[in-house]
Coordinates of C-alpha atoms in Angstrom, one line a residue:
X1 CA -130.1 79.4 -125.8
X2 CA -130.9 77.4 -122.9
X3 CA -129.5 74.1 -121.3
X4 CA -132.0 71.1 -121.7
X5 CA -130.7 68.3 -119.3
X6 CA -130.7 68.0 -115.9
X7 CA -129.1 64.8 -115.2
X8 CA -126.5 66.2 -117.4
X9 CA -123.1 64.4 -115.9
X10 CA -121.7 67.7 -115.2
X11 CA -124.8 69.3 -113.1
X12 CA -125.1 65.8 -111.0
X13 CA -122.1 66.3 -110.2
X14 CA -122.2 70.2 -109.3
X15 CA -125.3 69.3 -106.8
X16 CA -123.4 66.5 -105.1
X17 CA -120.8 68.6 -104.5
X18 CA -122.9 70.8 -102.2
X19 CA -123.3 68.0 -99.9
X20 CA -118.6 67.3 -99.9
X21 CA -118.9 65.2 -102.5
X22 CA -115.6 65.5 -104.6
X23 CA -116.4 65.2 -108.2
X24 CA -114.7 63.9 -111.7
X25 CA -111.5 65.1 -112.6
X26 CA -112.1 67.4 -115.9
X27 CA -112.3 65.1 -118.7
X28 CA -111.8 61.8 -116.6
X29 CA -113.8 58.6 -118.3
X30 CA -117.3 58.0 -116.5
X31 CA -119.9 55.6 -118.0
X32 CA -123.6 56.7 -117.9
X33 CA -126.9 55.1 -118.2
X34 CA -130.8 56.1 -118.6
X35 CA -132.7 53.2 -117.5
X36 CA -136.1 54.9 -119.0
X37 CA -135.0 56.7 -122.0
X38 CA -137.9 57.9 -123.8
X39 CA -136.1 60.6 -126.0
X40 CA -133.2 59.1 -127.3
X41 CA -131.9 62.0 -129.7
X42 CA -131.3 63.6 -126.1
X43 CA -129.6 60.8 -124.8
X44 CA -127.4 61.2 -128.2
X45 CA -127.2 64.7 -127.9
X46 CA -125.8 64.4 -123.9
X47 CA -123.1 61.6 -125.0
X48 CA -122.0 64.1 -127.9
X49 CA -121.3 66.4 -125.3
X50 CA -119.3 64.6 -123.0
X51 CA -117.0 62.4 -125.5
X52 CA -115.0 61.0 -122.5
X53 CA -118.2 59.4 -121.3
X54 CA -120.0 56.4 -122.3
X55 CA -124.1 56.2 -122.8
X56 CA -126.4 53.6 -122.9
X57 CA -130.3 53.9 -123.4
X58 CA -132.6 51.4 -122.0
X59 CA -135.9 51.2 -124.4
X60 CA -138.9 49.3 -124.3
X61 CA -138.9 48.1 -127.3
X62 CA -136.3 46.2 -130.3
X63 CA -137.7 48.8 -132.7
X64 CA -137.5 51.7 -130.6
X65 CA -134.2 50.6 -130.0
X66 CA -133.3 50.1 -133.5
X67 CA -134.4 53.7 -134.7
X68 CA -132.8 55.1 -131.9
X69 CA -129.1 53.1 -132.9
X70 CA -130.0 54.2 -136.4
X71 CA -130.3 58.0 -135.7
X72 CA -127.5 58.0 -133.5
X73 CA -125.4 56.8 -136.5
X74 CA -126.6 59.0 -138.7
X75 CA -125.3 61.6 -136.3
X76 CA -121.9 60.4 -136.3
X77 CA -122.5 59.8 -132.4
X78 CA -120.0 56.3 -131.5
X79 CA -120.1 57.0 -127.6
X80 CA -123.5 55.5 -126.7
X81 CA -125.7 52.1 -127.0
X82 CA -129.5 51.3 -127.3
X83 CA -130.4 48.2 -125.3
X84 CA -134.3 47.0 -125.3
X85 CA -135.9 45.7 -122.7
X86 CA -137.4 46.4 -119.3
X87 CA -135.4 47.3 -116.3
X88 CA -136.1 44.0 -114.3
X89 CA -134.2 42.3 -117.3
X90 CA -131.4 44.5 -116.6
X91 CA -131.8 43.5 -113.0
X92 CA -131.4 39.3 -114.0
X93 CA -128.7 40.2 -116.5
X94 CA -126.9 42.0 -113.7
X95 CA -127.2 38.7 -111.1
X96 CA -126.8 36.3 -113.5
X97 CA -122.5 38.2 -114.3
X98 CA -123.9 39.2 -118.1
X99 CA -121.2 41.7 -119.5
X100 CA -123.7 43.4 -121.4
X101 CA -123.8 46.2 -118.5
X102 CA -120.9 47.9 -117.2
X103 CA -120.0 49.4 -113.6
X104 CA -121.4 53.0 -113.5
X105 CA -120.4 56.3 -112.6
X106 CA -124.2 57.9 -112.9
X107 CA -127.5 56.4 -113.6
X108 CA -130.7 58.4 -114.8
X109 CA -134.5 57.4 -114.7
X110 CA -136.8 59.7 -115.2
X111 CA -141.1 58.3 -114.6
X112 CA -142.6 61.1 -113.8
X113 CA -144.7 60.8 -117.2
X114 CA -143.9 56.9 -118.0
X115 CA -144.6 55.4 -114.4
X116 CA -142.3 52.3 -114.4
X117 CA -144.7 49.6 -112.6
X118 CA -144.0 48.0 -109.2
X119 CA -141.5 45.6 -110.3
X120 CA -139.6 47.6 -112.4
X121 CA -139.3 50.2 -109.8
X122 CA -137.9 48.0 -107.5
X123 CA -135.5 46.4 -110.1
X124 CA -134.3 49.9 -110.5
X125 CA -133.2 50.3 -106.9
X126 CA -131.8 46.8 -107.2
X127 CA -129.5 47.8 -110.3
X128 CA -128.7 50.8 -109.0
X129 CA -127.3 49.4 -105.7
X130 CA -125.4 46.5 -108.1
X131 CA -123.9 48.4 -110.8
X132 CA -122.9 52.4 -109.6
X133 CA -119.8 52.3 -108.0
X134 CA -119.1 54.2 -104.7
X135 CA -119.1 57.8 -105.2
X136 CA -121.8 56.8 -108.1
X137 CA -124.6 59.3 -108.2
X138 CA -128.4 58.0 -109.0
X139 CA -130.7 61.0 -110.4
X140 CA -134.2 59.2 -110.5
X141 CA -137.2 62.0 -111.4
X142 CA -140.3 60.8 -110.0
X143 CA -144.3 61.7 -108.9
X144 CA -144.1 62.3 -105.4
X145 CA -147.7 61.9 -104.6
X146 CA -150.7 60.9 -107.1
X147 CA -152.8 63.8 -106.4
X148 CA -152.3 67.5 -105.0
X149 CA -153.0 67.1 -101.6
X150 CA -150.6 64.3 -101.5
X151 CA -148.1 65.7 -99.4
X152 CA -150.8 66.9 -97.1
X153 CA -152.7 64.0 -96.7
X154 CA -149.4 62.2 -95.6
X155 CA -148.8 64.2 -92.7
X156 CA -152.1 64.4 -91.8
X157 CA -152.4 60.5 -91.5
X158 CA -148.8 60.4 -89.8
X159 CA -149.0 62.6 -87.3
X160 CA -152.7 63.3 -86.1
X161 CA -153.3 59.6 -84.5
X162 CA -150.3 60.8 -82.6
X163 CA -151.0 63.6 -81.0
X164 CA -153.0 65.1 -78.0
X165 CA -155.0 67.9 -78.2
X166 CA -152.4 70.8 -77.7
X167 CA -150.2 69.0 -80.5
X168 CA -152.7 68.8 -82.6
X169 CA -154.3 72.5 -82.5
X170 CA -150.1 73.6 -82.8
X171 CA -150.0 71.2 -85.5
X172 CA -153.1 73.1 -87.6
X173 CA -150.9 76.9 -86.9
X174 CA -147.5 74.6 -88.4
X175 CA -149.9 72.9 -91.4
X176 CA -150.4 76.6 -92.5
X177 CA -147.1 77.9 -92.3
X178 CA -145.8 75.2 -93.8
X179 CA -148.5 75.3 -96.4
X180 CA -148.6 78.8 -98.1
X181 CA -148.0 78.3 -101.1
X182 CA -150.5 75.3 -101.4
X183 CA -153.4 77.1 -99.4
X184 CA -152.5 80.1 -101.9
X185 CA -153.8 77.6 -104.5
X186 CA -156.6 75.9 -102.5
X187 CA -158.9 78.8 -101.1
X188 CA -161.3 76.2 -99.9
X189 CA -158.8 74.0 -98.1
X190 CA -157.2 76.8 -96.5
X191 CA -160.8 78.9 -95.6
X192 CA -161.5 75.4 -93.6
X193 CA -157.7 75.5 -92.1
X194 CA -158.5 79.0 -90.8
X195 CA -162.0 78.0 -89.9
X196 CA -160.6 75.0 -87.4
X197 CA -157.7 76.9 -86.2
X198 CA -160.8 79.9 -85.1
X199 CA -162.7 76.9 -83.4
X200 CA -159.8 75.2 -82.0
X201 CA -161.1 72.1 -83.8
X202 CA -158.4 70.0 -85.3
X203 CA -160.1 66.6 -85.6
X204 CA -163.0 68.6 -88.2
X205 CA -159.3 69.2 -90.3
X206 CA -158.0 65.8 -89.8
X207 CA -161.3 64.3 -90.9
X208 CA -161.0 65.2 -94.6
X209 CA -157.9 63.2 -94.9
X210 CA -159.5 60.1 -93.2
X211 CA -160.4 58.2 -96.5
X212 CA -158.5 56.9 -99.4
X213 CA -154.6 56.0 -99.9
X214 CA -152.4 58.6 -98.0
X215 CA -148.6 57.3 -99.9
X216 CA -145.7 59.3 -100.1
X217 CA -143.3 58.1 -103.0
X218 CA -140.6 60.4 -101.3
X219 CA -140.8 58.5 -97.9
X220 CA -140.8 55.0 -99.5
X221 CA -138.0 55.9 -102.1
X222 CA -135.8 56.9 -99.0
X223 CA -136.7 53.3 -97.3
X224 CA -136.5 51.6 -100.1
X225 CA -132.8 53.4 -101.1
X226 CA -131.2 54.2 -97.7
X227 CA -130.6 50.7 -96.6
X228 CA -129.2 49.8 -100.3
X229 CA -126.4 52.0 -99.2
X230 CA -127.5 55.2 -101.1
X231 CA -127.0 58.7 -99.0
X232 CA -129.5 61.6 -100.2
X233 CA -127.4 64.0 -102.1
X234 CA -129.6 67.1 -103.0
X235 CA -132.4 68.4 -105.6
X236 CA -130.8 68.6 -109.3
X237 CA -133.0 71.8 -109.2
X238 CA -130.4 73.7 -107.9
X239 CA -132.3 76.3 -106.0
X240 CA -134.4 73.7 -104.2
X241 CA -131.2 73.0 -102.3
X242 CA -131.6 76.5 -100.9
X243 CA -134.5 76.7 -98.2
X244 CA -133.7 80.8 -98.1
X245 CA -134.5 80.2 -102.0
X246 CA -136.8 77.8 -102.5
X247 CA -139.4 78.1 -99.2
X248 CA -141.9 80.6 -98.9
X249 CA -140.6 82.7 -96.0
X250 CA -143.0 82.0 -93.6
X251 CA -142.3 77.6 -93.6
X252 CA -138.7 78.1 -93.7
X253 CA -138.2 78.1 -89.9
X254 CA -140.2 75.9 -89.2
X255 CA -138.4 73.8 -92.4
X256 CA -135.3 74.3 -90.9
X257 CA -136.5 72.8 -87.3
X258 CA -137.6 70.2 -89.2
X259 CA -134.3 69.4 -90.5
X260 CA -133.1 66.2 -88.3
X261 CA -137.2 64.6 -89.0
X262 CA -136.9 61.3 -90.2
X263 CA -140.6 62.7 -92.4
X264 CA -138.2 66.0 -93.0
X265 CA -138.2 65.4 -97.3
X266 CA -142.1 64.9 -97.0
X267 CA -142.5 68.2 -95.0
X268 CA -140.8 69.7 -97.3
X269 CA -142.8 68.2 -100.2
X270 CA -145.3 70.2 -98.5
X271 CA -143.7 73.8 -97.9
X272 CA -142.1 73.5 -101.5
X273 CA -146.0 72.3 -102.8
X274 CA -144.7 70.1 -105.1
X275 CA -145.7 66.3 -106.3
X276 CA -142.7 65.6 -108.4
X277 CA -139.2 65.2 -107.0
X278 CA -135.9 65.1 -109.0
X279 CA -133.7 63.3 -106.2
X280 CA -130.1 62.7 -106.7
X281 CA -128.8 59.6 -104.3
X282 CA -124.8 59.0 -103.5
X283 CA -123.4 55.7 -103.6
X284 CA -122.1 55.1 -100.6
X285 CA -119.2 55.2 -99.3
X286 CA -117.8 58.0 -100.5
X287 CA -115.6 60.2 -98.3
X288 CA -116.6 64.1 -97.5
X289 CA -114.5 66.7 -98.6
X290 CA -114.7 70.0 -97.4
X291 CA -111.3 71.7 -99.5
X292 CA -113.3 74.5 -101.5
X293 CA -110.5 73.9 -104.4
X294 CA -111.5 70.2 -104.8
X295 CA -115.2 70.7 -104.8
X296 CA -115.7 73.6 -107.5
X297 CA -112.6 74.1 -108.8
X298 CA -112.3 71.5 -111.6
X299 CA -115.8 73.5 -112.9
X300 CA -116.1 75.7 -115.5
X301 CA -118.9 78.6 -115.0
X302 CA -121.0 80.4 -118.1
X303 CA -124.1 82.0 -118.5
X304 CA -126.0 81.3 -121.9
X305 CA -128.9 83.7 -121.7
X306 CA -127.8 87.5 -123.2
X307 CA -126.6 89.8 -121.2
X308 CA -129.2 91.8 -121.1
X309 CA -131.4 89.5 -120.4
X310 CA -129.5 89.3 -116.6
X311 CA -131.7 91.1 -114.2
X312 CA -130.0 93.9 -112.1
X313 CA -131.6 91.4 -108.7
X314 CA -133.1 88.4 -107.7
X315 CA -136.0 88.1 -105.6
X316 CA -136.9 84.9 -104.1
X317 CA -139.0 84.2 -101.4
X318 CA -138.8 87.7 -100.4
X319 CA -135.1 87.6 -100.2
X320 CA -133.5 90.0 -102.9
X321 CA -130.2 89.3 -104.3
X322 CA -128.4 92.1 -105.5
X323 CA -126.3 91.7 -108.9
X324 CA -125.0 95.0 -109.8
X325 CA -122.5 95.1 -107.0
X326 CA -118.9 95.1 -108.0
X327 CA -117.9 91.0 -107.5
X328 CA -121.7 90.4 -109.6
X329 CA -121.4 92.6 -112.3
X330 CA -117.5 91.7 -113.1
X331 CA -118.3 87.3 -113.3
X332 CA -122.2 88.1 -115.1
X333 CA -119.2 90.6 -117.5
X334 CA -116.7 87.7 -118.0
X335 CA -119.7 84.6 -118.0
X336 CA -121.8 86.0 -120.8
X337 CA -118.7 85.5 -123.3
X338 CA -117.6 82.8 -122.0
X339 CA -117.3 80.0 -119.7
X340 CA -114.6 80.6 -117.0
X341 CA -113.4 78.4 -113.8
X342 CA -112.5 80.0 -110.7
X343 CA -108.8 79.8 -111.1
X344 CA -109.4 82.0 -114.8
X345 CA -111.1 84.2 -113.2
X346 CA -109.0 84.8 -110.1
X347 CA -106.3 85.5 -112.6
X348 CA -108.1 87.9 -115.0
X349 CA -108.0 91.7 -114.7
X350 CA -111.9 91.5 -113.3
X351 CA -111.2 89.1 -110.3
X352 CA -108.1 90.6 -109.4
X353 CA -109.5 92.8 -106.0
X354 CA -111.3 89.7 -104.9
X355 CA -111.1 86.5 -102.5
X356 CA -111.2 82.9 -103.9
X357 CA -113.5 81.8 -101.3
X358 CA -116.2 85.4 -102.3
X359 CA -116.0 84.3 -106.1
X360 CA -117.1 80.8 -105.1
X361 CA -119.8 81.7 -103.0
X362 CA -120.5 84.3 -105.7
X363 CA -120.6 81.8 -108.1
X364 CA -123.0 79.3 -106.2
X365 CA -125.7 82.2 -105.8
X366 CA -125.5 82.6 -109.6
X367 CA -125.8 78.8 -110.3
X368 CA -128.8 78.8 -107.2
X369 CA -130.7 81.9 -108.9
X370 CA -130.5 79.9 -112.3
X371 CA -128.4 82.6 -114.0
X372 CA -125.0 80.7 -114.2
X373 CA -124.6 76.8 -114.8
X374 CA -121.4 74.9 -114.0
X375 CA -119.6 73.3 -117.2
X376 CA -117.6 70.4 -117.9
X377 CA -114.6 72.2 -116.8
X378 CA -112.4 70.9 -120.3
X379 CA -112.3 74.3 -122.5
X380 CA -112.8 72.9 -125.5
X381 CA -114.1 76.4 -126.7
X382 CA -113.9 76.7 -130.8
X383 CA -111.0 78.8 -133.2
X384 CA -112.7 82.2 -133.6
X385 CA -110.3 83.6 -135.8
X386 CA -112.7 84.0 -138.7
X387 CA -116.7 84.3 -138.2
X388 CA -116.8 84.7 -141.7
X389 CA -116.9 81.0 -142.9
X390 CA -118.3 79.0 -140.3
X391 CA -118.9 75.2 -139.3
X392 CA -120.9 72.8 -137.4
X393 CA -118.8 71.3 -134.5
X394 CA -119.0 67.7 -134.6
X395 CA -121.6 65.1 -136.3
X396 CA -124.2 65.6 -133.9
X397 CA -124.4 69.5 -134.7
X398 CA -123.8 69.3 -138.5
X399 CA -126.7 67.1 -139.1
X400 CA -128.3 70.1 -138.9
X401 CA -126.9 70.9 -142.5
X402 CA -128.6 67.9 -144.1
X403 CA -132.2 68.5 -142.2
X404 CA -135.3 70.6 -142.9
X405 CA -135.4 72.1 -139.4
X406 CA -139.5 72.0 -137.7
X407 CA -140.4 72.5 -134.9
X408 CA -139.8 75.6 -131.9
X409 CA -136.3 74.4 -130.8
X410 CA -133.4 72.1 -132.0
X411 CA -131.2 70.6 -129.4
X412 CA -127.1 70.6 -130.4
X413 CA -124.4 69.3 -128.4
X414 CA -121.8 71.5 -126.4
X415 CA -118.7 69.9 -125.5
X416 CA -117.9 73.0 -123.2
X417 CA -121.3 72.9 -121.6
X418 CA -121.4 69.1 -121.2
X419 CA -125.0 69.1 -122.1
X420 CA -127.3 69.4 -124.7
X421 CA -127.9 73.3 -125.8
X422 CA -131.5 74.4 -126.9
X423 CA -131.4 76.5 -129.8
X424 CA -134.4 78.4 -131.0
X425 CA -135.5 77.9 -134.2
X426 CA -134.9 81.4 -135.7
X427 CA -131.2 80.8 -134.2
X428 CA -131.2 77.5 -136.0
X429 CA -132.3 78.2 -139.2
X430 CA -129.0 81.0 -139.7
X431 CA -126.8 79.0 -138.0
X432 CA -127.7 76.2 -140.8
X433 CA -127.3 79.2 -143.4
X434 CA -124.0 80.0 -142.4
X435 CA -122.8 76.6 -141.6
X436 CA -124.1 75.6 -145.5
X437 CA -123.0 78.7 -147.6
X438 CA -120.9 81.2 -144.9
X439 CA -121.9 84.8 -143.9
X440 CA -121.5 86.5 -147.0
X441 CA -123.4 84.2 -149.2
X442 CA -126.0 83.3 -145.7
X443 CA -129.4 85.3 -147.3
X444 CA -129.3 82.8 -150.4
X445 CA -129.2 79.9 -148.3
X446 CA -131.5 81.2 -145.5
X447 CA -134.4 82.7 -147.8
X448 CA -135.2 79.3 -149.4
X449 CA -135.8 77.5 -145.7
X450 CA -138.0 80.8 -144.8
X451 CA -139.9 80.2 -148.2
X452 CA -140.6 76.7 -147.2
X453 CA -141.5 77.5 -143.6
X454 CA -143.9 80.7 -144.7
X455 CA -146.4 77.3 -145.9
X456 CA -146.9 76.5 -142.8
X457 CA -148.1 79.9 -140.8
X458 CA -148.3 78.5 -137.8
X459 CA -145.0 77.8 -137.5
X460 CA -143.5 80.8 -139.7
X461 CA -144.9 83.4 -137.0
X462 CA -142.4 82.0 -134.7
X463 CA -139.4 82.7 -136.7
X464 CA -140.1 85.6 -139.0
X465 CA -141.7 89.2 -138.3
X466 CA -144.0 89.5 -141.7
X467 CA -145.7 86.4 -143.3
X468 CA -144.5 86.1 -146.8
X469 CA -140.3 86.3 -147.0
X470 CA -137.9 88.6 -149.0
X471 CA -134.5 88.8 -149.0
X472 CA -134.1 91.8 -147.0
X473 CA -136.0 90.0 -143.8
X474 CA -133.2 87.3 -144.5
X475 CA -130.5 89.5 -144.2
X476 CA -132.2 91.5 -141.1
X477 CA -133.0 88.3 -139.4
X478 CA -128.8 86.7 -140.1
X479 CA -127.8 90.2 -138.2
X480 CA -129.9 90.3 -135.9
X481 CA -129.1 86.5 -134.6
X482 CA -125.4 86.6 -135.3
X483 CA -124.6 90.2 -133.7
X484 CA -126.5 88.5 -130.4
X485 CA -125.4 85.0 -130.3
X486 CA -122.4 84.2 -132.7
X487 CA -119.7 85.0 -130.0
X488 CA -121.8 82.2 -128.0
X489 CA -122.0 80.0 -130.4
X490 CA -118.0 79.8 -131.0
X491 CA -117.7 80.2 -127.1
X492 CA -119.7 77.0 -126.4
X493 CA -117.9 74.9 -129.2
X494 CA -121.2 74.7 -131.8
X495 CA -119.2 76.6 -134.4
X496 CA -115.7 76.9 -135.7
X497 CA -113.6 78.7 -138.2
X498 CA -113.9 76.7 -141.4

């Protein structure tokens, strides 16, 4: 299993509270919007696992709107609304008092493969500064730069006119710390790097980046957001919040120095050699809070992958994090069977020889390496009581009984997660077996889906481990997947006891 959303309610909100926001109360009512939804069973599948939340969907199009409202009914999903149209309609609706949008608590667009054009993007700042109310975070996913030397060719062109000839020679040494990881990609931009810093010849460097456009959608989102009374609130990749995690280790001091730049996101663009950016922005204003208890406590903490899939370290950037010590070893114990908060695990027989404030730092370094993910903080975890008759928790999941399942993956909703669960399909295809005829009657209602797949080899050689089915592989493949992921499944409210 893996988590599928990042501007999942629940991991905005872990991000901002990094930066002393205080989030939601567990289970507190929050409206939600995607003003670019372009996969709308996701969108269904996110409001499914957040029922205190409302959704709504902005789509192009009436028809693509009206499958999406279809689908979502089909799925028994009554917490979230398909509107069509573009974004700068929102925007008029908006001025002109129309009811049909609500005050939000968190607004989503992601373009970084569906460019929104000019006008839409800045009727997207404009709704954003309209309808989230203070404390209101905006994730908005976006291409950085329009080719790979983007973030390169900024700097160049911003600080090279600028500079006299010491600066500039310094600033060729800082281009290639900075730059590792890009000049590991580039051998030709970084042989002519080295070749100017030899000749002391910065101006030969700075010539290549004379010509052409030299934009940096970070820089302009920041003017464009900053004076619309937005606040910069983090990466909802987790680890890029982490220079020690995120930075090669030879830019991070000079990233660091950098800090108080007013071009310090577009530097790091550079260091981090990335041209898409997943920014979260605070609604301002919004108090900081620095009480430990307020921040993280109303979280929940799991970790979905298997156990021992958990690596014994982590090395990032050279810096190794070291998870079999004894505070590491007892939360990966507890957090692979289920979701715990820090209070739960402060109380349980494996926290008892530890401080609050070392489990939440603990806890963070999980969440930064991408082993741990913060949770909705509700427990809404399913009755295990029997494993032997099964069901599909809530419409969204059982429409999974009443499908022919296609396809490498098949999203469900997770009520304890808050977010939508990827489930492969060799997972899917017993948990639809035992949700349809229970465990002991599970090979009869597997083998015929394994029949049907076997047509298509393609897909079959994902699933099963010889090409024509029996109903021994059935039975082989049910206890393989439920000895590995059944306690999981209950534990993140997919299944219950019939």
């Amino acid at each position: 299993m893996n988590s599928h959303v990042t501007s999942s309610p629940v991991s905005l909100s872990y991000v901002a509270a990094l930066r002393g926001v205080k989030p939601r109360q567990p289970g507190e009512s929050f409206v939600y919007a995607d003003m670019n939804c372009r996969e709308p069973e996701l969108l269904s599948c996110l409001a499914a696992s957040n029922p205190e939340g409302r959704f709504y969907g902005l789509i192009g199009d009436e028809a693509g709107r009206a499958r999406a409202e279809e689908q979502a009914r089909m799925r028994g999903v009554e917490n979230v609304v398909f509107i069509s149209g573009a974004v700068r309609d929102v925007l008029a609706q908006v001025e002109k008092g129309a009811a049909a949008w609500p005050f939000l608590n968190y607004l989503a667009c992601d373009e970084s493969r569906h460019s929104l054009n000019a006008l839409d993007r800045n009727a997207l700042f404009g709704v954003a500064e309209k309808l989230l109310q203070p404390g209101g975070l905006f994730h908005y996913t976006y291409r950085a730069y329009d080719r790979e030397d983007g973030a390169l060719r900024f700097l160049v062109r911003e600080f090279a006119p600028e500079m006299n000839a010491d600066q500039a020679r310094e600033f060729l040494v800082e281009l290639k710390k900075l730059g590792s990881a890009y000049l590991a990609r580039h051998a030709d931009v970084k042989a002519k790097l080295d070749a100017c810093i030899a000749k002391q010849a910065p101006d030969e460097f700075f010539s290549a980046y004379d010509k052409g456009d030299a934009l940096s959608a970070t820089f302009n989102t920041i003017v464009a957001l900053r004076p619309r009374g937005f606040a910069y609130a983090g990466d909802s990749n987790v680890a890029s919040n982490y220079i020690e995690l995120a930075v090669p280790a030879e830019a991070q001091e000079l990233v660091v120095e950098c800090r108080d730049h007013v071009l310090y996101e577009p530097i790091k663009d550079y260091a981090l050699d990335r041209t898409v950016r997943s920014d979260i922005w605070c609604r301002q204003p919004v108090p900081q809070v620095a009480d430990v208890n307020l921040l993280f406590g109303g979280f929940t903490y799991g970790i979905i992958m298997p156990r021992e899939s958990v690596p014994a370290e982590f090395n990032a950037q050279g810096k190794v994090v070291e998870l079999d010590t004894p505070l590491y070893a007892k939360l990966i114990e507890l957090m692979t069977l289920m979701p715990v908060g820090v209070g739960d695990f402060l109380a349980h027989p494996n926290g008892k020889d530890f401080a609050a404030l070392d489990v939440v730092g603990a806890i963070q370094i999980l969440v930064a390496c991408g082993i741990a993910q913060p949770m909705r903080g509700v427990q809404e975890a399913s009755d295990m009581s029997s494993v032997a008759q099964p069901r599909l928790v809530g419409g969204f999941n059982q429409y999974l009984d009443k499908t022919s399942l296609t396809g490498t993956e098949t999203w469900m909703a997770s009520p304890v997660l808050g977010n939508a669960i990827a489930i492969s399909a060799r997972d899917a295809l017993v948990m639809q077996a035992l949700g349809r005829a229970g465990l002991a009657n599970s090979v009869s209602a597997l083998l015929p889906e394994l029949e049907r797949l076997a047509k298509n080899p393609s897909q079959a050689a994902s699933v099963m481990d010889a090409a024509e089915p029996t109903a021994e592989m059935a039975r082989c493949m049910i206890e393989d997947v439920v000895s590995k992921s059944i306690v999981q499944w209950y534990a993140y409210g997919l299944l219950e006891a019939a």
